[in-house]
XYZ file of C-alpha atoms in Angstrom:
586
model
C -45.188 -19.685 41.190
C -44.871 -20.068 37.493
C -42.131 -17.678 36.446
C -42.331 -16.563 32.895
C -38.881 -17.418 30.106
C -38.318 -14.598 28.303
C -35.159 -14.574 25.531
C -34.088 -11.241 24.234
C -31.252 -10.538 21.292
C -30.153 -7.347 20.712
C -28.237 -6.404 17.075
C -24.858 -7.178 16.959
C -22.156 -5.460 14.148
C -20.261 -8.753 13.137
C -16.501 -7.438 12.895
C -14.202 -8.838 10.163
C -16.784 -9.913 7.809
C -16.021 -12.940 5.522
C -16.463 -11.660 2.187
C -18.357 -14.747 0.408
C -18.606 -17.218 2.729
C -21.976 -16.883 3.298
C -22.626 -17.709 -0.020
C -19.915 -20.477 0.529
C -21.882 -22.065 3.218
C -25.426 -21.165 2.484
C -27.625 -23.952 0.990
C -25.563 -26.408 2.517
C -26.927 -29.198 5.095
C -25.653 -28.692 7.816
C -25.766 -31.063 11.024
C -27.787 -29.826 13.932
C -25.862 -30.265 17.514
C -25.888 -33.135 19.377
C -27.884 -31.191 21.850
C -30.773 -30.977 19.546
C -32.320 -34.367 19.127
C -35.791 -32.915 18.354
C -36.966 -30.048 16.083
C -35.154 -27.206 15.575
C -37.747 -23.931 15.226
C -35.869 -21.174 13.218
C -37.811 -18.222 14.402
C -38.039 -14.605 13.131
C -37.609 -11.262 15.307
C -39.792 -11.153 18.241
C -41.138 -14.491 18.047
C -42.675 -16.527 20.766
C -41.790 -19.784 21.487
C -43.888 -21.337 24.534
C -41.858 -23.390 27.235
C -43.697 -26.668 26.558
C -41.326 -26.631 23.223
C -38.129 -26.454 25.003
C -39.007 -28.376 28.246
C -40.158 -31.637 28.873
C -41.287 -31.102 32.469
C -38.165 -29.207 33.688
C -35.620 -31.095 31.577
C -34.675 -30.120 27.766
C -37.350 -31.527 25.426
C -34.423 -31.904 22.937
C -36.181 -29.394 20.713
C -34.389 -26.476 19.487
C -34.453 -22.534 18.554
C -32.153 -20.850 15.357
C -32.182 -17.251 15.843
C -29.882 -14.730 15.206
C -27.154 -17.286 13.975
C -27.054 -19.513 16.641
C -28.707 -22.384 18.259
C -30.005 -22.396 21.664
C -31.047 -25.714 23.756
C -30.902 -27.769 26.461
C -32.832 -26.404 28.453
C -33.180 -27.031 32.063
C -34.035 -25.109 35.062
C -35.026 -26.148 38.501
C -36.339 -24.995 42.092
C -38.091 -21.801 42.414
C -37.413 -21.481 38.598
C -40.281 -23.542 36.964
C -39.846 -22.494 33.017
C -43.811 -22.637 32.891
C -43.787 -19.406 30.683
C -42.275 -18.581 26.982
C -39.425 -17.333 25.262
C -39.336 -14.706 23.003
C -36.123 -14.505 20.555
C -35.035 -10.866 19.620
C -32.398 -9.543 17.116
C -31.886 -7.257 14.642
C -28.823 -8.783 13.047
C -27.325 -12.617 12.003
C -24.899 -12.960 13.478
C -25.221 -11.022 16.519
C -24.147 -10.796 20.241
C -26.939 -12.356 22.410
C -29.016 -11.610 25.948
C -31.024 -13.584 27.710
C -33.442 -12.587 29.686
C -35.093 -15.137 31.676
C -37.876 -13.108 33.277
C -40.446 -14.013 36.036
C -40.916 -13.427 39.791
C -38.772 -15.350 42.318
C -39.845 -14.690 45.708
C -37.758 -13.685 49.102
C -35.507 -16.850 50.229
C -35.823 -18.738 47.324
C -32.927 -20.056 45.417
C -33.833 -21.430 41.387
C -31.581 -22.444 38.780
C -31.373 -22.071 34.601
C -29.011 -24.644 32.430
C -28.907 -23.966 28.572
C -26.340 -24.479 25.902
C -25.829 -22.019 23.088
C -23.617 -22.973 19.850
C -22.401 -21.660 16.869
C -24.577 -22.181 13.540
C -21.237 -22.549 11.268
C -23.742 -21.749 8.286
C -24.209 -18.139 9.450
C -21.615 -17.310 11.670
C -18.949 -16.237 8.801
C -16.772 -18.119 11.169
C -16.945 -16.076 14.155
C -16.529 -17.423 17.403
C -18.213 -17.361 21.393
C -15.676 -15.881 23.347
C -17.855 -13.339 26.195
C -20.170 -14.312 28.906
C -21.502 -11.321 30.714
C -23.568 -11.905 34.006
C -26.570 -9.744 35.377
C -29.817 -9.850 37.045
C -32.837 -7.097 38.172
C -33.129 -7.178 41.788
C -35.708 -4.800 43.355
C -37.034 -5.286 47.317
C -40.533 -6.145 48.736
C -42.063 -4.396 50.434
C -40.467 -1.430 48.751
C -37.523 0.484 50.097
C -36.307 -2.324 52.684
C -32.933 -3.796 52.325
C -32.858 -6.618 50.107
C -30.019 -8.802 48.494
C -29.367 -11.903 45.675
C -26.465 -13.655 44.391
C -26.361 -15.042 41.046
C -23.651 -17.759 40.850
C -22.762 -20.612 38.261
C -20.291 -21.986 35.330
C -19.478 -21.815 32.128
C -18.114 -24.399 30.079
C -15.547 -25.979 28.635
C -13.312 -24.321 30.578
C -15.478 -24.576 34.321
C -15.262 -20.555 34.307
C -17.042 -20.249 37.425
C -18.842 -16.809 38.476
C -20.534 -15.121 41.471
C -22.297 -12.081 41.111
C -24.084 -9.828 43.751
C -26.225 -7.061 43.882
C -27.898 -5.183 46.775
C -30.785 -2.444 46.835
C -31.776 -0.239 49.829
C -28.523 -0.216 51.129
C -25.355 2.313 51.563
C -23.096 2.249 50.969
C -23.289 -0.461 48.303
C -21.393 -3.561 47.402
C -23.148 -4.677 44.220
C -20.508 -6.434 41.935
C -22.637 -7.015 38.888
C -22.609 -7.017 36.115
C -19.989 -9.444 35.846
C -18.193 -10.566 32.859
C -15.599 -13.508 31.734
C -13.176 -13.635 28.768
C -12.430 -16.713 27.127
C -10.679 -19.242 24.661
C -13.265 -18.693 21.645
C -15.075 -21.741 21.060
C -18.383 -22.953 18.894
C -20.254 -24.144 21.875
C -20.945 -22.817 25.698
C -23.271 -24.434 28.142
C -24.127 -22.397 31.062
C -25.703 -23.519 34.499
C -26.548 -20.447 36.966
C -28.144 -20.162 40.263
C -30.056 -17.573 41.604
C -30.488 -17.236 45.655
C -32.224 -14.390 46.907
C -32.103 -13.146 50.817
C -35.124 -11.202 53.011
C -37.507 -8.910 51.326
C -35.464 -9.697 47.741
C -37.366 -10.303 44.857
C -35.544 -11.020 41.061
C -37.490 -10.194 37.884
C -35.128 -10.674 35.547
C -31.766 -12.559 35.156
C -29.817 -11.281 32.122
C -26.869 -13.307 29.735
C -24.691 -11.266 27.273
C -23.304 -13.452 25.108
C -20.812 -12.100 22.581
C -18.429 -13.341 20.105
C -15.499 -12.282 17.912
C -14.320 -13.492 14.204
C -11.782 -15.246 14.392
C -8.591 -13.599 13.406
C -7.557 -14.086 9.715
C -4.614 -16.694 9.707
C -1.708 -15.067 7.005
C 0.574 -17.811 5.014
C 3.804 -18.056 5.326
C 5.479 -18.194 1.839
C 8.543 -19.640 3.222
C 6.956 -22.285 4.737
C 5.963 -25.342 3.111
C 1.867 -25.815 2.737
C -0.820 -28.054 2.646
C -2.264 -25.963 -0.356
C 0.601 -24.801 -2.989
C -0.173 -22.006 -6.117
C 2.057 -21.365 -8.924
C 1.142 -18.175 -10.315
C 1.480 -18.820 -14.326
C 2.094 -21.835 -16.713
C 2.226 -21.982 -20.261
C 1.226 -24.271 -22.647
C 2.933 -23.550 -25.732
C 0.852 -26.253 -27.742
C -2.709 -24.700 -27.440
C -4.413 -23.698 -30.067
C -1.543 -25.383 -32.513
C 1.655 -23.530 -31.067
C 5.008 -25.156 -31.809
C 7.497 -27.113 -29.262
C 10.199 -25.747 -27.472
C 13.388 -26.700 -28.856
C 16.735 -26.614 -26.404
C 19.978 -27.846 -27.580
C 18.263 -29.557 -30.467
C 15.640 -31.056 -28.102
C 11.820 -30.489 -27.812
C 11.186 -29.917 -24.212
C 7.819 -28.250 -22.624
C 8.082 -24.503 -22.328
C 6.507 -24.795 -18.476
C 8.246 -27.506 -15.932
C 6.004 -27.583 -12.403
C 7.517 -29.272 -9.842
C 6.001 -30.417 -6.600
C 7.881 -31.927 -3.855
C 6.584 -33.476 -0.760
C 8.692 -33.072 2.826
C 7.565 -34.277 6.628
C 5.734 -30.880 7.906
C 8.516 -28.699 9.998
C 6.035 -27.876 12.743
C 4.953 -31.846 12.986
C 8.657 -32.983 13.476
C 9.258 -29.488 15.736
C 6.122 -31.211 17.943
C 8.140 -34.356 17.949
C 6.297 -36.207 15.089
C 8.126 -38.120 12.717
C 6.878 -39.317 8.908
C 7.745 -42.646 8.020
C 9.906 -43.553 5.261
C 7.461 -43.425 1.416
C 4.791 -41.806 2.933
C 2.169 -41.277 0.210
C 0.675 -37.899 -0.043
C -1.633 -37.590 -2.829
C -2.461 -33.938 -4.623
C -5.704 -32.673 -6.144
C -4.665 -29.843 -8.927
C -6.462 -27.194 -11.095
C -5.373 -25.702 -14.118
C -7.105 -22.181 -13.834
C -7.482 -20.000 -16.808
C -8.466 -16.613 -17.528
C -11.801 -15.593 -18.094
C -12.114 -13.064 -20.707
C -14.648 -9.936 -19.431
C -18.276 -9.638 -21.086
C -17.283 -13.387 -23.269
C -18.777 -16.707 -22.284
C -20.587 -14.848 -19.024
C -16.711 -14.155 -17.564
C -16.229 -18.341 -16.994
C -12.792 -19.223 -16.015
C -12.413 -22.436 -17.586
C -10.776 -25.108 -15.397
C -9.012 -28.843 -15.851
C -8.544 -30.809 -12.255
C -6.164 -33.993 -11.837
C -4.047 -35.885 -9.147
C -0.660 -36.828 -8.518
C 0.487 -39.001 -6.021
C 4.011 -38.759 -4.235
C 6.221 -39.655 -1.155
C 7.987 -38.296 1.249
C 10.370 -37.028 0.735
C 10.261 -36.980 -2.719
C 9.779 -35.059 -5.993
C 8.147 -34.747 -8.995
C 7.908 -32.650 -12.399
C 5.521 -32.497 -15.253
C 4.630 -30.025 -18.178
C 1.689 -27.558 -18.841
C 1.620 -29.071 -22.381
C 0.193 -32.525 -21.650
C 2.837 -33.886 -22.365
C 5.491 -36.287 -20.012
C 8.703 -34.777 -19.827
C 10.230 -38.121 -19.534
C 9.532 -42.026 -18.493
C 9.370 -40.881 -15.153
C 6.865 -38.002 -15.092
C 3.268 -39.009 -13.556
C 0.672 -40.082 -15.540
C -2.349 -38.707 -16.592
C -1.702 -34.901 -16.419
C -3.836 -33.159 -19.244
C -2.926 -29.750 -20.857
C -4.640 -27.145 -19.433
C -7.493 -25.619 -21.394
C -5.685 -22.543 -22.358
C -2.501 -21.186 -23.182
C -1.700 -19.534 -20.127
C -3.023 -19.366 -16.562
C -1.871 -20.262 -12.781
C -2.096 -24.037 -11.164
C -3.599 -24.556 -7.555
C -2.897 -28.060 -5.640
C -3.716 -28.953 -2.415
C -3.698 -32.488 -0.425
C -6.112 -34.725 0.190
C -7.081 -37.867 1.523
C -6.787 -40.920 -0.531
C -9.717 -43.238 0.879
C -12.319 -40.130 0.487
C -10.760 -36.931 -1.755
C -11.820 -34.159 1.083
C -9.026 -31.974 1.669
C -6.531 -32.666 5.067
C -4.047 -30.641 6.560
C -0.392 -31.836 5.468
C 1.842 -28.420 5.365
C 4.878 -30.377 3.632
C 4.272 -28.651 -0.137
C 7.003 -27.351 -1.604
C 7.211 -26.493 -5.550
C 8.657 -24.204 -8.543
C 8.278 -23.639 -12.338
C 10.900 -23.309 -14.823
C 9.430 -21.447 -17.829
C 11.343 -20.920 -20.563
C 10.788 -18.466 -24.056
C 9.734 -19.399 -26.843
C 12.068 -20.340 -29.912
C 13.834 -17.555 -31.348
C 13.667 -15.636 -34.974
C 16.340 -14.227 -36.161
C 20.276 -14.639 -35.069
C 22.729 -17.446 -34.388
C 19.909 -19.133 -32.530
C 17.226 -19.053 -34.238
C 14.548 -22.033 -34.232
C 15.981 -22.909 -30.866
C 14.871 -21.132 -27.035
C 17.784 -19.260 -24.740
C 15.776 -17.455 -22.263
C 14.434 -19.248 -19.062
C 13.653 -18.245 -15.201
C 12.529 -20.112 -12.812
C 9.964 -19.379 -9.449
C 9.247 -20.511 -6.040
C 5.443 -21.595 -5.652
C 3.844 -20.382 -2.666
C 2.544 -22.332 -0.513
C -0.425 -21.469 2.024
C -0.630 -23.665 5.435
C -3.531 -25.015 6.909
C -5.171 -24.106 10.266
C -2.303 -24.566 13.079
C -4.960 -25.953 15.411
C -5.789 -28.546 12.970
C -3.387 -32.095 13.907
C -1.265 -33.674 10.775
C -3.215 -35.708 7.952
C -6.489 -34.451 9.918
C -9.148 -33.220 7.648
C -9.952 -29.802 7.007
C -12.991 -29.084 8.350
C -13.938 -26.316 6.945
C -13.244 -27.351 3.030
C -15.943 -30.251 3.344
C -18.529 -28.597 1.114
C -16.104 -28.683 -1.458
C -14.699 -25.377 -1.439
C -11.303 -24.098 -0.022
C -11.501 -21.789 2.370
C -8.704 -19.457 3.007
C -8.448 -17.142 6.803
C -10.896 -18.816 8.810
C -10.720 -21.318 11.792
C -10.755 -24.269 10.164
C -9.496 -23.670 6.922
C -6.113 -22.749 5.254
C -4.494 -19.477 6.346
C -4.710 -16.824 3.185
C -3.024 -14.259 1.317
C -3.554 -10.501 0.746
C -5.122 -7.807 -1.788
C -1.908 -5.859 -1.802
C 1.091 -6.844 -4.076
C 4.449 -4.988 -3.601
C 7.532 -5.388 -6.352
C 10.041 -4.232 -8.119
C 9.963 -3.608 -11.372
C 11.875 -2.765 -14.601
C 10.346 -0.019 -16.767
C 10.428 -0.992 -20.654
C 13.024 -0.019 -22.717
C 12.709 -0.704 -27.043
C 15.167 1.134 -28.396
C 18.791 2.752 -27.776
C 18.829 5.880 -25.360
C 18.979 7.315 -22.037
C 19.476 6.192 -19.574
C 22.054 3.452 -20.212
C 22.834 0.828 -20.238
C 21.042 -0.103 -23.253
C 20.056 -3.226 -22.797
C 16.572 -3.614 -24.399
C 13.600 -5.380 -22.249
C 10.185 -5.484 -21.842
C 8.352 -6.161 -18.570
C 5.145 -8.121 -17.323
C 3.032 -8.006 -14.991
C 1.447 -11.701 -14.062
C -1.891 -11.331 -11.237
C -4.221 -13.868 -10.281
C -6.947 -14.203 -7.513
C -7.971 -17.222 -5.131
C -11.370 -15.624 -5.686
C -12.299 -17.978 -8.320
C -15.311 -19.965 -9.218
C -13.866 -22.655 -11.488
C -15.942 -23.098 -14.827
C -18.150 -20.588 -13.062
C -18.930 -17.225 -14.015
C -16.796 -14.818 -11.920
C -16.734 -10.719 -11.796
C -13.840 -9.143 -12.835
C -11.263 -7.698 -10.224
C -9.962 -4.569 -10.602
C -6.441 -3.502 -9.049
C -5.670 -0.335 -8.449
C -1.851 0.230 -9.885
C 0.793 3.022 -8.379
C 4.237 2.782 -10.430
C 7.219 5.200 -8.287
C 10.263 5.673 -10.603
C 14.077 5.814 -8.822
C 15.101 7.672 -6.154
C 17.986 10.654 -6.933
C 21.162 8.617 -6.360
C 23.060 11.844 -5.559
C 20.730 13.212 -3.385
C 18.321 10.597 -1.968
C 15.508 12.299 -0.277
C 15.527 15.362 -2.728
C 12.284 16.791 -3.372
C 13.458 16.922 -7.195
C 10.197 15.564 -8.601
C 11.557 14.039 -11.616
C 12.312 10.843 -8.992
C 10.466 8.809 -7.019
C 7.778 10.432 -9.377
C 4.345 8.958 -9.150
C 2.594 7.292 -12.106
C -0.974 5.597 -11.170
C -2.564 3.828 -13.139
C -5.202 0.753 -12.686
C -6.156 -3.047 -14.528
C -8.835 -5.223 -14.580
C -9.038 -9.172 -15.098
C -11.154 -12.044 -14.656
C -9.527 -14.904 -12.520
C -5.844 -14.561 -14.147
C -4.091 -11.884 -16.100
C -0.995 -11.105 -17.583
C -0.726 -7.366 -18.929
C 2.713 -5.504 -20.627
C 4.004 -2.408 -19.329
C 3.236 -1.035 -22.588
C -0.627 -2.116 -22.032
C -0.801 0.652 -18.841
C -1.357 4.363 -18.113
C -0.622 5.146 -21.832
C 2.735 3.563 -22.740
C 4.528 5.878 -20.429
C 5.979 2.938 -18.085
C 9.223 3.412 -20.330
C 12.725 4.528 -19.286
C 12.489 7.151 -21.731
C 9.364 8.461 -20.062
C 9.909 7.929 -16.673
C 13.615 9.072 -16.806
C 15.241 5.850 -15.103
C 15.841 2.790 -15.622
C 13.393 0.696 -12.775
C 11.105 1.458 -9.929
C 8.683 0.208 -8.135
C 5.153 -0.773 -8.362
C 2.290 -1.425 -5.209
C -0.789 -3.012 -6.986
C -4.290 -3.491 -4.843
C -5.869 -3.579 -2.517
C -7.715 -5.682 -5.054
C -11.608 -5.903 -5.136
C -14.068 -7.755 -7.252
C -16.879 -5.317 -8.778
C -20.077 -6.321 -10.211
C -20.496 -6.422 -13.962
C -23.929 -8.207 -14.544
C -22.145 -11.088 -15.312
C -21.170 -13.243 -12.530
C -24.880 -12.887 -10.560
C -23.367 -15.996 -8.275
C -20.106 -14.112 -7.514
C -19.639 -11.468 -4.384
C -18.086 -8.514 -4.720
C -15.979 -7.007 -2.439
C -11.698 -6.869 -1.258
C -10.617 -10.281 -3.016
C -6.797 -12.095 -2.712
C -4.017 -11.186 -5.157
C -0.973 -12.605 -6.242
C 1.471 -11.320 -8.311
C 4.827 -12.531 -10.699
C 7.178 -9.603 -12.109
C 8.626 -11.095 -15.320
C 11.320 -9.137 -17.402
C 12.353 -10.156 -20.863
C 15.547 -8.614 -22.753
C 17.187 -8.844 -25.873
C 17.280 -7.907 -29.666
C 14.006 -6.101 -31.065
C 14.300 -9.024 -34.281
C 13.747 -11.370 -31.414
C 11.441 -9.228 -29.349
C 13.528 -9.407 -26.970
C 13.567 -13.217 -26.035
C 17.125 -13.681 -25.732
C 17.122 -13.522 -22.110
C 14.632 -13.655 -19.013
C 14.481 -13.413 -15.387
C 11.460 -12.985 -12.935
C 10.701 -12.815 -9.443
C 7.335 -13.039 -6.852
C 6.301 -9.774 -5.142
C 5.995 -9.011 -1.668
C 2.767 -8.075 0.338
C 1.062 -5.853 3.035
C 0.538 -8.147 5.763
C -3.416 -7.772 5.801
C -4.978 -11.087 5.787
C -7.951 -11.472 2.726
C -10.130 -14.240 3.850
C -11.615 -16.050 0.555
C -13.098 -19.489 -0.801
C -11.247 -20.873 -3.861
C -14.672 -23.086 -5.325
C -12.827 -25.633 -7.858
């Protein structure tokens, strides 16, 4: 009896697609599993692959098959189960859930047994997962209409999920159990060994393996937790293109201070780790600047260096190039622009590849620049300062292990493996403009900024713009909150548009009417996103589609001969809670 192998793959709709990651990953090597010591066949739809390729006799040749996003070898089978036949690989989809049918004749009496393992390709799978096993088989009787029976039983592992399934025909009433299916742990890699033992007048055609898998859940940072990646969302350099120093107190000082610090990771200590004393951490950083839309094909211009620190310790340098004092780190270079945002993240200091060390913790002190007219003029008064937000890695992933899923090069954020992300949504408060005396009072004149950016950036790169949609909600009737007087909590929508980083005035959106004349009080507040990226013929490398966002409220107030410099404060926005999984590419 030489039983035919037959492998079919329906179409499977991959949930919770990675938006660029398969552009991430594609083109790069990557290994084949240890399981495959041979050739590995990538085969199209409907393709037949004879069983001399994947047996040697009845054990795994070591040869492989890559079809539908995963990798199937192995190979074994045994006893009434010969493997003499083919296999023909189905799907309509990459990635896609996955039967097997393993299709032949096996006799009355007989038992026979399949082993294969099925894994993960990482380079298609948009980092889903394995996490379903479903167990069937087609039993019919001979000679027809007698009473017939078969039990299909086996494992799954890791995990030794063991399973028994039975199916009768012929006989009533009936106590047929299959199909059968198991629930796991998602994991890259399953092997399965299965048995098949048929009674009297039994005869199986067909044994059948669902094989499904999920994507993995999108892992959301926690800005109050320190990170193994850390973003400040603007620096300036007040000495590009020519611009003048700061002067404080009679002192030039840099208009941007960034400061990193460096603790022992809370969960590692909460697991009972400990750092010892100076432990040296060292930092990759980016200086990311704005692209400017249909200019220099949209390329965000970029300058990367490294600081190295200990824990627990500190450090602080300038966004002007240069050192603040005797002890600020060498070798930090101004940025290539005037403005932009600053990305770090850890790495390892025999090899550079990113590792998982969630003990970032940071700020910026900006201050204005000098004033014009008054008392104070030549010299700066206004500063504010922010908390950096930083963005852990995968909680799976041990201390100081590496991140394996940044070791093309690229950082990616909510996927196993990676760094947990942010979201397209950003939620503040905000204060509308006001330039000259009026209602409503106070009148205390200001101006207010809006700072985005988006991890979605291909550094020196050409990237597609991403467009925000922007809804602005003036105050609510203090008198009479909930009063449908629609002069309050009055909608004004409006939307923006930037290339990697952006910083746009009230005064720049829906018209000029974000003023407290205008809107009739004094603040509100503002929900920007979800943010997308959109094609413009540009960026033919990007991907378009939902993108991160991350946003910095700034207000400004003072004296119109200053333009309002005198004074400053600023604050991060809140977000929606939906995850945006993304690839920073430095």
């Amino acid at each position: 009896m030489n039983p035919t192998l037959r492998t079919f793959l329906p179409s499977l709709a991959a949930a919770g697609l990675v938006v660029g990651l398969s552009s991430l990953l594609g083109g790069q090597a990557q290994a084949a599993p240890p399981f495959c010591t041979g050739t590995t066949m990538t085969v199209t739809s409907g393709q037949s692959v004879p069983g001399s390729f994947l047996l040697t006799g009845t054990s795994s040749s070591g040869n492989c098959v890559e079809a539908g996003g995963k990798i199937f070898g192995a190979f074994s089978v045994n006893g009434a189960i010969t493997g003499a036949g083919s296999s023909v690989f189905t799907f309509t989809m990459t990635p896609g859930d996955v039967t097997i049918g393993f299709q032949g004749s096996i006799a009355a009496s007989l038992t026979g047994g399949v082993d294969y393992t099925v894994a993960i390709d990482p380079a298609l799978s948009n980092g889903s997962l394995i996490n379903d096993l479903q167990k069937d088989f087609t039993l019919n009787s001979n000679p027809p209409g007698l009473p017939a029976t078969a039990t299909l039983t086996g494992t799954v592992n890791p995990g030794a999920v063991g399973f028994s399934c039975f199916r009768d025909v012929n006989i009533t009433p009936s106590a047929t159990t299959c199909p059968q299916t198991h629930t796991f742990t998602p994991v890259a890699q399953i092997t399965v060994t299965e048995t098949i033992t048929t009674g009297t007048n039994a005869i199986v055609t067909a044994i059948t393996d669902t094989i499904s898998q999920t994507a993995p859940a999108s892992l959301l940072s926690d800005s109050e937790q320190p990170g193994s990646v850390i973003v400040y969302p603007k620096f300036v350099n007040e000495l590009f293109g020519g611009g003048s120093p700061i002067i404080v107190d009679g002192v030039a000082v840099p208009q941007t201070e960034i400061e990193i610090g460096a603790v022992c990771p809370p969960a590692f200590i909460a697991g009972g780790g400990f750092c010892p004393e100076h432990q040296p951490i060292k930092i990759r950083f980016h200086w990311v600047c704005p692209g400017t839309e249909g200019m220099n094909s949209n390329i965000c211009p970029e300058e990367d260096f490294e600081v190295n620190i200990t824990v627990p310790g500190k450090l602080a340098f300038s966004a002007n190039g240069l050192p603040i004092n005797t002890n600020s780190p060498p070798l930090v270079p101004a940025p290539p622009c005037a403005r932009g945002y600053l990305i770090g993240w850890v790495i390892n200091p025999a090899n550079d590849l990113p590792i998982k060390f969630d003990g970032l913790i940071g700020n910026a002190v900006i201050r204005n620049p000098n004033l014009v007219a008054g008392p104070h003029a030549g010299m700066s008064t206004g500063l504010s300062a922010y908390n950096a937000v930083p963005i852990q890695a995968d909680p799976a992933l041990a201390n100081l292990a590496p991140v394996p899923a940044a070791s093309g090069g690229s950082l990616p954020f909510g996927i196993t493996g990676g760094y947990a992300t942010v979201t397209g949504v950003q939620i503040g408060d905000v204060r509308f403009d006001k330039t000259a005396a009026g209602s409503p009072l106070p009148n205390i004149l200001s101006r207010t900024n809006l700072n985005f950016l988006t991890l979605d950036v291909r550094s020196n790169a050409p990237n597609d713009p991403t467009f925000v949609n922007l809804d602005f909600w003036n105050e609510s009737l203090g008198l009479a909150v909930g009063s449908s007087n629609p002069a309050f909590e009055h909608l004004t929508s409006t939307f923006r548009e930037f290339v990697c980083w952006d910083q746009v005035p009230l005064s720049a959106l829906a018209g000029g009417n974000l003023t407290q004349t205008f809107q009739g009080t004094r603040k509100g507040i503002v929900i920007a996103g979800p943010a997308n990226k959109m094609r413009d013929g540009n960026a033919p490398g990007d991907a378009p589609g939902p993108v991160t966002l991350i946003g910095l409220v700034e207000t400004i107030e003072g004296t119109a001969a200053n333009d309002f410099l005198e004074r400053k404060y600023n604050f991060n926005m809140s977000n929606d809670s939906n995850p945006v999984p993304t690839a920073f590419v430095p």
